[in-house]
Short mmCIF file of N, CA and C in Angstrom, two decimals:
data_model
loop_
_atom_site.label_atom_id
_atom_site.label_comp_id
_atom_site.label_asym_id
_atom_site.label_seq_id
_atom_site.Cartn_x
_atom_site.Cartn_y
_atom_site.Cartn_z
N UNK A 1 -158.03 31.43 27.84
CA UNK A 1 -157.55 30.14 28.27
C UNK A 1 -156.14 30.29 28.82
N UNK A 2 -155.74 29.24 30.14
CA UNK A 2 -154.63 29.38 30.18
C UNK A 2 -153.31 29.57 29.32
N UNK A 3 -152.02 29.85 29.65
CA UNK A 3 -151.14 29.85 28.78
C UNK A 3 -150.44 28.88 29.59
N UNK A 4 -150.70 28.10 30.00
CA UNK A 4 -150.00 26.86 30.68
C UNK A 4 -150.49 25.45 30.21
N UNK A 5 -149.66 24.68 30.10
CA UNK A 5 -149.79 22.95 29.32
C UNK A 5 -150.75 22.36 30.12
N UNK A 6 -151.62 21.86 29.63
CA UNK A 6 -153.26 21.17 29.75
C UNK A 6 -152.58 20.12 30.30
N UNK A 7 -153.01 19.33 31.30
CA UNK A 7 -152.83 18.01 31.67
C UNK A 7 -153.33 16.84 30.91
N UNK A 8 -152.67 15.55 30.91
CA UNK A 8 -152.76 14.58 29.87
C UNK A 8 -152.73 13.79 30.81
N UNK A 9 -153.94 12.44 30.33
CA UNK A 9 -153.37 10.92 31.38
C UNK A 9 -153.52 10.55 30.41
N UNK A 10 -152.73 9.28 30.71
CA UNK A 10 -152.61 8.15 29.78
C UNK A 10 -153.26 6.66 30.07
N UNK A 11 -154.34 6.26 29.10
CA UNK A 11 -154.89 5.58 29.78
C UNK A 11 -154.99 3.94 28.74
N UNK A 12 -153.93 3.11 29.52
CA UNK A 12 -153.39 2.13 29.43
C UNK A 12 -154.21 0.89 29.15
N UNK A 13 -154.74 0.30 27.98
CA UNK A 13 -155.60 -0.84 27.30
C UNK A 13 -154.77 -1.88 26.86
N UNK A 14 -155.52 -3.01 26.58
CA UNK A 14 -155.03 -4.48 26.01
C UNK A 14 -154.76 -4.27 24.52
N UNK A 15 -155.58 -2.99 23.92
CA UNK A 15 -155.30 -2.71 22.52
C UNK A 15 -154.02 -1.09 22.50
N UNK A 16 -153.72 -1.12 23.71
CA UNK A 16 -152.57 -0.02 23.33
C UNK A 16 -152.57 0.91 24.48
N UNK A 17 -151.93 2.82 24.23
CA UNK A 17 -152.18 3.50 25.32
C UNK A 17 -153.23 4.76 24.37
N UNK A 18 -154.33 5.03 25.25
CA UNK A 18 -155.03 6.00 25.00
C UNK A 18 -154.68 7.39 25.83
N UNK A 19 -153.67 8.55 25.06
CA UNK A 19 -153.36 9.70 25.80
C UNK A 19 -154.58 10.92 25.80
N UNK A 20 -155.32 11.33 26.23
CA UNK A 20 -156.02 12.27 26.54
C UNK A 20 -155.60 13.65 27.22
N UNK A 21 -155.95 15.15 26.61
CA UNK A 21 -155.72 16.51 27.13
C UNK A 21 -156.96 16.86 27.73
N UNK A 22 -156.83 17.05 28.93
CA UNK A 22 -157.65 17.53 30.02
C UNK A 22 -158.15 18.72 30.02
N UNK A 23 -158.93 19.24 29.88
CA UNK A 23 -159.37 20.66 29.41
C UNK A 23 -159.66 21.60 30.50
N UNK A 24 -158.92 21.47 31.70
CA UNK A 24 -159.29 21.59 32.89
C UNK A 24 -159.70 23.49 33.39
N UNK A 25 -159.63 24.12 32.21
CA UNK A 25 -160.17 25.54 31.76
C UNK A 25 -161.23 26.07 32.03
N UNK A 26 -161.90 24.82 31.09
CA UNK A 26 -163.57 24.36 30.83
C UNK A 26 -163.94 23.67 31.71
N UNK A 27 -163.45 22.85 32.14
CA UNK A 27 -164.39 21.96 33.46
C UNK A 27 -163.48 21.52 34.64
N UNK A 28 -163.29 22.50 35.47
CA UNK A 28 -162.08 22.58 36.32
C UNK A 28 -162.73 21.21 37.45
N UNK A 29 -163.92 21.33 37.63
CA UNK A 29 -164.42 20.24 38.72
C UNK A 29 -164.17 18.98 38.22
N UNK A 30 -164.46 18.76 36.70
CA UNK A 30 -164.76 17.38 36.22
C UNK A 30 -163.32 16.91 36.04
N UNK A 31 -162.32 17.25 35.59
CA UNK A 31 -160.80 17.13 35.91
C UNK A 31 -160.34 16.43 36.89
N UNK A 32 -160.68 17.77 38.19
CA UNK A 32 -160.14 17.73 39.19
C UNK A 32 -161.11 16.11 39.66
N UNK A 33 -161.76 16.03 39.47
CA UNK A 33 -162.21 15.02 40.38
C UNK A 33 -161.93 13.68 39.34
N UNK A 34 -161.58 13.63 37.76
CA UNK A 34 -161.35 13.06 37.15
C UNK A 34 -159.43 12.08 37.57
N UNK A 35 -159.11 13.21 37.53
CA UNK A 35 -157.58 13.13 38.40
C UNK A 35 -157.38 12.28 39.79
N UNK A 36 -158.39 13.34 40.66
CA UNK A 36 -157.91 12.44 42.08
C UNK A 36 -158.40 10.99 41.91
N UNK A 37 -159.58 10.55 41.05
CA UNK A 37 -159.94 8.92 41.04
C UNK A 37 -158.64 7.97 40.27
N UNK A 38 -158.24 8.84 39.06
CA UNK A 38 -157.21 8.31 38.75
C UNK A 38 -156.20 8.26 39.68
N UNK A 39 -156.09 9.07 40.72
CA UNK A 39 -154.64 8.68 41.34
C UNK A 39 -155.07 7.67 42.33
N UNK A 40 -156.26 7.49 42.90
CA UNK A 40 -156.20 6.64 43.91
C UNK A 40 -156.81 5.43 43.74
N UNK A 41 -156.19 5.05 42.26
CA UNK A 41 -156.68 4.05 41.58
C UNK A 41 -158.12 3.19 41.15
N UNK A 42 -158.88 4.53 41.23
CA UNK A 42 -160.57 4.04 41.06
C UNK A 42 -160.36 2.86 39.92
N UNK A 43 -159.98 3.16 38.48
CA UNK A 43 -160.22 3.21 37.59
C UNK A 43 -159.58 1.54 37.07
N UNK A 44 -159.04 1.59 37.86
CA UNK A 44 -157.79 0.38 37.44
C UNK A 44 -158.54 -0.65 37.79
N UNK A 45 -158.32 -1.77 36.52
CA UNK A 45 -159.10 -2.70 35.83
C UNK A 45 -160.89 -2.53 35.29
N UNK A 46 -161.01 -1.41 34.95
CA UNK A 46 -162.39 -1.40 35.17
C UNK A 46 -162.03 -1.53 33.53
N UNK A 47 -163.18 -1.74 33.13
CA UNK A 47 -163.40 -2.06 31.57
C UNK A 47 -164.09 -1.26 30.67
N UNK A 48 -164.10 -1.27 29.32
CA UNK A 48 -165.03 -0.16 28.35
C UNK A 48 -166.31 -0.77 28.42
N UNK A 49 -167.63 -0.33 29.04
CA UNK A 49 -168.56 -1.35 29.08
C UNK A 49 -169.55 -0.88 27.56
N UNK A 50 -168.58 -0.02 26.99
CA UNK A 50 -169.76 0.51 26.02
C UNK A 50 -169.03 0.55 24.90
N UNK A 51 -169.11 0.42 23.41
CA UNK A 51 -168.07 0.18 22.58
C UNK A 51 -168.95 0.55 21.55
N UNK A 52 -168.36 2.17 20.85
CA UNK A 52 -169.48 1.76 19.00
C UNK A 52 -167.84 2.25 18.35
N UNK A 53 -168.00 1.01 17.54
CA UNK A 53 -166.73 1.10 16.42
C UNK A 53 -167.03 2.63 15.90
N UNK A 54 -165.62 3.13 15.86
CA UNK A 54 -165.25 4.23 14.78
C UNK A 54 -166.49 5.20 15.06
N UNK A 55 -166.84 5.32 16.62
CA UNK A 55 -167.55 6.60 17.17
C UNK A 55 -166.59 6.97 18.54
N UNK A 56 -167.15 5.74 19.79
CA UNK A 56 -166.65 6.43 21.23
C UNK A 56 -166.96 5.03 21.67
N UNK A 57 -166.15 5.34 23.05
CA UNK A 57 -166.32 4.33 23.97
C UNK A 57 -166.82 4.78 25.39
N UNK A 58 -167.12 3.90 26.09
CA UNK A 58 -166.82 4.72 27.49
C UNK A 58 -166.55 3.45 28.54
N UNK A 59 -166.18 4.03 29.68
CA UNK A 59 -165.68 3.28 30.72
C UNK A 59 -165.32 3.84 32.03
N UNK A 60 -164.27 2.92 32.83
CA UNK A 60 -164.17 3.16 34.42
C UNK A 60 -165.44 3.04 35.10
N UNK A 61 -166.12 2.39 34.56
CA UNK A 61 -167.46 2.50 35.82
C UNK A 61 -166.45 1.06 36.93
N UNK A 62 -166.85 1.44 38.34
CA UNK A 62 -166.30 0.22 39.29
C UNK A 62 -167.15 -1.03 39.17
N UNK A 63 -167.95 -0.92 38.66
CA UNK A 63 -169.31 -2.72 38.32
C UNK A 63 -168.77 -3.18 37.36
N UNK A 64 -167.34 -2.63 36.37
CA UNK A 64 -167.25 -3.88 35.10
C UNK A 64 -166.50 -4.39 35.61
N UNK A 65 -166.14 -4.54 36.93
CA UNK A 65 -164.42 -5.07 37.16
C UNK A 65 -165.09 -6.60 37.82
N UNK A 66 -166.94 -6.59 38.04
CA UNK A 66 -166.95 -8.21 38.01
C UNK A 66 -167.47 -8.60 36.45
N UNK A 67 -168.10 -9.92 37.05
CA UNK A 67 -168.53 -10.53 35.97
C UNK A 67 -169.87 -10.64 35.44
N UNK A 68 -170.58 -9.62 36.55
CA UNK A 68 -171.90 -9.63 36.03
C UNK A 68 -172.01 -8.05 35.41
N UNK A 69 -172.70 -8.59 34.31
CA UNK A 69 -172.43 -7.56 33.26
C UNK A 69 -173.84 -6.57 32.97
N UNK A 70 -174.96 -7.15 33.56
CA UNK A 70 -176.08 -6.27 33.42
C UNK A 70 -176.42 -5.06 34.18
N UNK A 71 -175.35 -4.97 35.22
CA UNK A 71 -175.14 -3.82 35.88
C UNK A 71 -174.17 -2.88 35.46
N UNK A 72 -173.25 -3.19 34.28
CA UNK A 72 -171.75 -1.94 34.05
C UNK A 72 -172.48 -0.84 33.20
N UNK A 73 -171.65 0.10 33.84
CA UNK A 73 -172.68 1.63 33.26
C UNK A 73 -173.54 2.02 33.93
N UNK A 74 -173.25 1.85 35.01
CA UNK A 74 -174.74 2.25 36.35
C UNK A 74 -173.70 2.70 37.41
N UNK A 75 -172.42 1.98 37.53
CA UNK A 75 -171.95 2.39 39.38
C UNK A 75 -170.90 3.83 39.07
N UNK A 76 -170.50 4.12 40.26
CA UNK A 76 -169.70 5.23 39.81
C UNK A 76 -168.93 5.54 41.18
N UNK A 77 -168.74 6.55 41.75
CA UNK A 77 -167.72 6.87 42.69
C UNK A 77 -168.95 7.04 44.42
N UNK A 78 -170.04 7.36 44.22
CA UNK A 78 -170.59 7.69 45.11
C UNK A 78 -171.46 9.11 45.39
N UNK A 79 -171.07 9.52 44.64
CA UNK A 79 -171.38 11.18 44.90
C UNK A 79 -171.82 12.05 43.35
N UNK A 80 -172.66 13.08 43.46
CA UNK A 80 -172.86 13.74 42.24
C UNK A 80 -171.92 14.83 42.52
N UNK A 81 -171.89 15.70 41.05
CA UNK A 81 -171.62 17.46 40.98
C UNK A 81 -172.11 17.42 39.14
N UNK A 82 -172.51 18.87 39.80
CA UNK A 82 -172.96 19.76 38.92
C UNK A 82 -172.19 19.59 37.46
N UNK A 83 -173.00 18.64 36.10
CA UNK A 83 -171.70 19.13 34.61
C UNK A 83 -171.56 20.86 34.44
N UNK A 84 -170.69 20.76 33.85
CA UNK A 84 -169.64 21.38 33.63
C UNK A 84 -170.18 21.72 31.89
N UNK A 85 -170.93 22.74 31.30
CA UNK A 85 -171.03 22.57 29.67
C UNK A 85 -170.26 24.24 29.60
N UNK A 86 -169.34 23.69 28.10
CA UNK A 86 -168.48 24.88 27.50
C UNK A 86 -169.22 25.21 26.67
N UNK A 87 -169.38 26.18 26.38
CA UNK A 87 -170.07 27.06 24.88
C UNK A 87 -168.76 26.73 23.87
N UNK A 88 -167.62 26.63 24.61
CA UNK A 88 -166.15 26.81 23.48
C UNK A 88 -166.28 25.71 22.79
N UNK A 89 -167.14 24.90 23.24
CA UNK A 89 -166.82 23.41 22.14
C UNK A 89 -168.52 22.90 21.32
N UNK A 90 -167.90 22.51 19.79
CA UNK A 90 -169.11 22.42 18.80
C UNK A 90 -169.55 21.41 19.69
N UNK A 91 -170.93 20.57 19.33
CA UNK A 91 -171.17 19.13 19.59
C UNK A 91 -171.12 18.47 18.26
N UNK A 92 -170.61 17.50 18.58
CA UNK A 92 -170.16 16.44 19.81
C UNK A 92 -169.05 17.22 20.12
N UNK A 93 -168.48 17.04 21.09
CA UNK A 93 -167.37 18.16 22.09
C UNK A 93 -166.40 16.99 21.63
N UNK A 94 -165.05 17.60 21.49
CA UNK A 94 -163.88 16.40 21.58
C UNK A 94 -163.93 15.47 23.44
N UNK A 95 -163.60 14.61 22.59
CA UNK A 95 -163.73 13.00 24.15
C UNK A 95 -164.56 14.30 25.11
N UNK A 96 -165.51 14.14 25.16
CA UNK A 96 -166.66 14.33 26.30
C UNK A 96 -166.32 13.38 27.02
N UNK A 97 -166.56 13.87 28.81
CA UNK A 97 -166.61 12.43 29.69
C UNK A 97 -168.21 12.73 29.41
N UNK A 98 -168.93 11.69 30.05
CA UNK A 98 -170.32 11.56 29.96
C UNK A 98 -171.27 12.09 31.09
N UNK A 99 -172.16 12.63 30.74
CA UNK A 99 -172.97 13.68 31.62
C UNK A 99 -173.95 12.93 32.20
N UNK A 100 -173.84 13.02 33.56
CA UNK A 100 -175.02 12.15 34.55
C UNK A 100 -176.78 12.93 33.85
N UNK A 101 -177.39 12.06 33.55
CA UNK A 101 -178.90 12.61 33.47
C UNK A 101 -179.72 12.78 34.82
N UNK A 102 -179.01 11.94 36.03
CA UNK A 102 -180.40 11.83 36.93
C UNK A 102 -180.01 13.99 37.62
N UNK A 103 -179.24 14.80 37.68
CA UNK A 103 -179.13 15.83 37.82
C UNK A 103 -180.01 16.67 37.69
#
């Protein structure tokens, strides 16, 4: 693994800030493409459309940012790539982003 500092975003809620380390070692694509949406503000206002207390959440899909709600957890950026799986990590992997099935 690198000997250089892992990248961190910080990802800014109504209940606080959630800081996350980027493992970008292990999944240099899912990062990198994790990053550029964050910078060009995909992500901003999108909502957690999925919530289990005292497990995980998930979010940024672009469909929670309306009001119809039977679609959030379906839209996404437009495009697939290939996941990214580490052998280095047990399951459940620390904060997994979530792995497309239709692949």
């Amino acid at each position: 693994m690198s000997k250089e500092k892992l990248p961190t975003v910080a990802i800014l809620t109504s209940m606080g800030t959630i800081t996350c380390e980027l493992f970008e070692d292990d999944a240099p694509n899912t990062v990198a493409n994790f990053i550029h949406l964050a910078e060009k503000g995909f992500y901003d206002g999108t909502k957690f459309h999925r919530v289990i207390k005292d497990f995980m959440l998930q979010g940024g899909d672009p469909l929670s940012k309306t009001p119809e709600t039977t679609r959030w957890g379906t839209g996404g950026p437009g495009y697939w790539f290939e996941d990214e799986i580490s052998e280095k990590w047990p399951t459940p992997a620390p904060t997994p982003m979530a792995a497309s099935s239709s692949l």
